[in-house]
């Protein structure tokens, strides 16, 4: 499985952009990068995913480098409610013809948004 | 929110007793997963299902079994609960694998005393 490396923690001022980096240097060509976040003890919440092109939705933007070895999740205007653990995940590809789609979670980045 | 319901939400049980957790979905998604989350370990996959009666083990499957007799329900059973199985359990569902997001339930907090 492709492994990901994220900083343990980051801080961000409310209203500013939060840029969360992720390294995934062993990613395979057909593996997607997914981002989830977890607030307190709630279930992980899907944010965004991409393969090689940059992606944007109502929550965030995902920037993937051309070599696909790293990516950055951008929260354009962070609020206090964005304080959470953010997980960068490389989703497993097919194995033996059976697609599993398992998500392997690392430790994530604790993002703290300050007033 | 995706239609996922986990039950019960909280449970306290005694060591050695069997426990079954239920994950129910209304999305008709093919794939379902059970994870556990413990301090210092993040979320770890216990078992998953890729169709009715099609299941397989994850990375921490010892002491757990699963069943999926219909698309909407995925049951996780602790045959004989131990204190090491005290954890928060999350169910997830997904219509596909790579290019389809997975949605998580709100979790079941299980305490084994």
XYZ file of C-alpha atoms in Angstrom:
228
model
C 0.000 0.000 0.000
C 1.198 3.511 -0.699
C 2.033 5.221 2.569
C 1.457 8.842 3.376
C 3.397 11.253 5.546
C 1.767 14.271 7.154
C 2.890 16.786 9.770
C 1.628 15.920 13.205
C 0.031 19.292 13.829
C -0.532 22.703 12.281
C -2.039 25.999 13.334
C -4.001 28.476 11.300
C -5.625 31.834 11.995
C -9.341 32.095 11.440
C -10.140 33.520 8.029
C -6.791 32.596 6.565
C -6.085 29.744 4.182
C -4.996 26.464 5.728
C -2.559 24.495 3.586
C -2.106 20.904 4.691
C 0.713 18.980 2.986
C 0.954 15.250 2.364
C 3.733 13.131 0.915
C 2.906 9.907 -0.920
C 6.070 9.152 -2.847
C 5.213 5.466 -3.456
C 1.809 6.092 -4.982
C 0.947 3.986 -8.009
C -0.269 5.448 -11.254
C -3.898 4.483 -10.777
C -4.251 5.220 -7.064
C -6.335 8.149 -5.906
C -5.518 10.576 -3.114
C -8.357 11.082 -0.637
C -8.731 13.564 2.198
C -10.943 13.061 5.202
C -11.285 14.899 8.467
C -12.508 13.884 11.879
C -13.962 16.313 14.354
C -13.887 15.206 18.001
C -15.140 11.612 18.100
C -17.411 11.846 15.090
C -17.112 9.590 12.080
C -14.558 10.678 9.454
C -15.972 13.149 6.975
C -15.102 13.009 3.291
C -13.545 16.204 1.933
C -12.156 15.666 -1.550
C -10.213 13.267 -3.749
C -8.206 13.341 -6.958
C -5.985 11.366 -9.286
C -3.632 13.810 -10.970
C -5.553 16.975 -11.759
C -6.255 19.661 -9.209
C -9.728 19.424 -7.747
C -12.027 21.911 -6.036
C -15.350 21.549 -4.307
C -17.381 23.567 -1.848
C -15.188 22.512 1.047
C -11.632 22.614 -0.225
C -9.120 22.440 -3.045
C -6.688 19.642 -3.705
C -3.402 20.355 -5.419
C -1.449 17.319 -6.637
C 2.097 17.731 -7.898
C 2.868 16.704 -11.439
C 4.878 13.675 -10.298
C 2.005 12.792 -7.915
C 4.396 12.264 -5.037
C 2.790 14.902 -2.868
C -0.376 16.893 -2.500
C -1.776 19.833 -0.561
C -5.249 20.273 0.819
C -6.319 23.897 0.926
C -9.113 25.230 3.101
C -9.464 28.712 1.616
C -10.963 30.529 4.599
C -10.528 28.480 7.738
C -13.085 28.783 10.525
C -13.047 27.534 14.087
C -15.255 24.654 12.976
C -12.450 23.417 10.733
C -10.420 22.420 13.781
C -10.054 18.658 13.311
C -7.711 15.814 12.439
C -7.098 15.707 8.683
C -6.212 12.441 7.009
C -4.490 12.066 3.656
C -5.097 8.585 2.248
C -4.048 6.746 -0.862
C -6.848 4.418 -1.762
C -5.975 0.861 -2.670
C -6.454 -0.307 -6.189
C -7.855 -3.567 -7.453
C -6.310 -6.712 -6.099
C -6.647 -9.930 -8.058
C -9.654 -8.600 -9.903
C -11.624 -7.857 -6.767
C -11.876 -4.205 -5.918
C -11.671 -3.513 -2.266
C -11.286 0.229 -2.009
C -9.960 -0.022 1.483
C -8.938 3.209 3.130
C -5.804 2.946 5.251
C -5.619 5.711 7.828
C -2.424 7.129 9.240
C -2.147 9.459 12.196
C -3.215 12.544 10.273
C -2.573 16.222 10.946
C -4.212 17.962 13.879
C -5.288 21.331 12.521
C -6.083 23.968 15.109
C -7.763 27.141 13.902
C -7.255 30.100 16.222
C -9.504 33.157 16.561
C -25.588 12.835 4.929
C -25.242 9.314 3.603
C -27.824 6.918 4.996
C -25.768 4.963 7.491
C -27.029 3.956 10.889
C -24.947 2.200 13.478
C -26.542 0.482 16.440
C -26.204 0.568 19.292
C -24.397 3.895 19.676
C -23.114 2.995 23.109
C -22.754 -0.348 24.833
C -21.179 -1.661 28.000
C -20.702 -5.391 28.207
C -18.883 -7.900 30.352
C -15.801 -9.831 29.405
C -16.615 -13.133 27.753
C -20.031 -12.171 26.438
C -20.873 -12.095 22.732
C -21.642 -8.718 21.208
C -23.064 -7.809 17.815
C -22.862 -4.368 16.278
C -25.034 -3.473 13.346
C -24.417 -1.216 10.393
C -27.441 -0.423 8.284
C -27.364 1.538 5.017
C -30.099 2.895 2.782
C -27.806 3.751 -0.149
C -27.640 0.305 -1.750
C -23.848 0.548 -1.830
C -21.872 -2.569 -2.626
C -18.932 -2.085 -0.271
C -19.075 -1.948 3.498
C -16.276 -1.737 6.047
C -15.794 -2.007 9.800
C -13.043 -0.007 11.488
C -12.009 0.452 15.082
C -10.367 3.530 16.507
C -8.139 3.595 19.548
C -5.911 6.334 20.949
C -2.507 6.198 19.319
C -3.622 3.883 16.524
C -5.999 5.857 14.384
C -8.611 3.933 12.413
C -7.798 0.322 11.611
C -9.750 -1.948 9.290
C -11.319 -5.009 10.905
C -13.348 -6.617 8.116
C -14.931 -5.533 4.896
C -17.524 -6.742 2.440
C -17.620 -6.457 -1.335
C -21.084 -7.906 -1.764
C -23.763 -10.017 -0.121
C -22.062 -12.954 1.603
C -18.674 -11.730 0.321
C -16.418 -10.661 3.149
C -12.741 -10.603 3.950
C -10.392 -9.785 6.789
C -8.710 -6.504 7.453
C -5.590 -5.806 9.454
C -7.058 -6.412 12.946
C -9.605 -9.185 12.422
C -8.678 -11.535 15.275
C -11.578 -11.963 17.690
C -14.122 -10.582 15.233
C -16.462 -12.090 12.689
C -18.836 -10.463 10.229
C -21.874 -11.348 8.218
C -23.693 -9.737 5.348
C -26.856 -11.565 4.410
C -28.380 -8.602 2.585
C -27.044 -5.489 0.939
C -28.175 -3.068 3.603
C -26.830 -4.766 6.729
C -23.278 -5.553 7.812
C -22.951 -7.133 11.242
C -19.814 -7.217 13.355
C -19.688 -9.864 16.090
C -17.303 -10.150 18.975
C -17.594 -13.836 19.824
C -16.255 -13.405 23.362
C -15.575 -9.801 24.229
C -12.278 -8.868 25.861
C -11.132 -5.630 27.435
C -8.767 -5.072 24.506
C -11.827 -4.728 22.292
C -12.959 -1.632 24.149
C -12.950 0.881 21.346
C -14.991 3.085 19.055
C -16.248 1.191 16.034
C -17.026 2.868 12.732
C -18.845 1.490 9.748
C -18.259 2.853 6.256
C -19.973 2.350 2.912
C -18.914 2.960 -0.656
C -20.566 2.502 -4.036
C -17.244 1.914 -5.740
C -13.608 1.780 -4.919
C -11.136 4.203 -6.371
C -13.082 7.154 -7.699
C -15.994 7.047 -5.299
C -16.023 8.487 -1.827
C -16.701 6.326 1.218
C -19.040 7.572 3.914
C -18.744 6.808 7.593
C -21.295 6.273 10.295
C -21.257 8.080 13.622
C -19.657 5.232 15.501
C -20.429 2.812 18.313
C -18.612 3.236 21.589
C -18.091 -0.199 23.135
C -16.772 -0.712 26.634
C -15.863 -4.191 27.834
C -15.572 -4.453 31.616
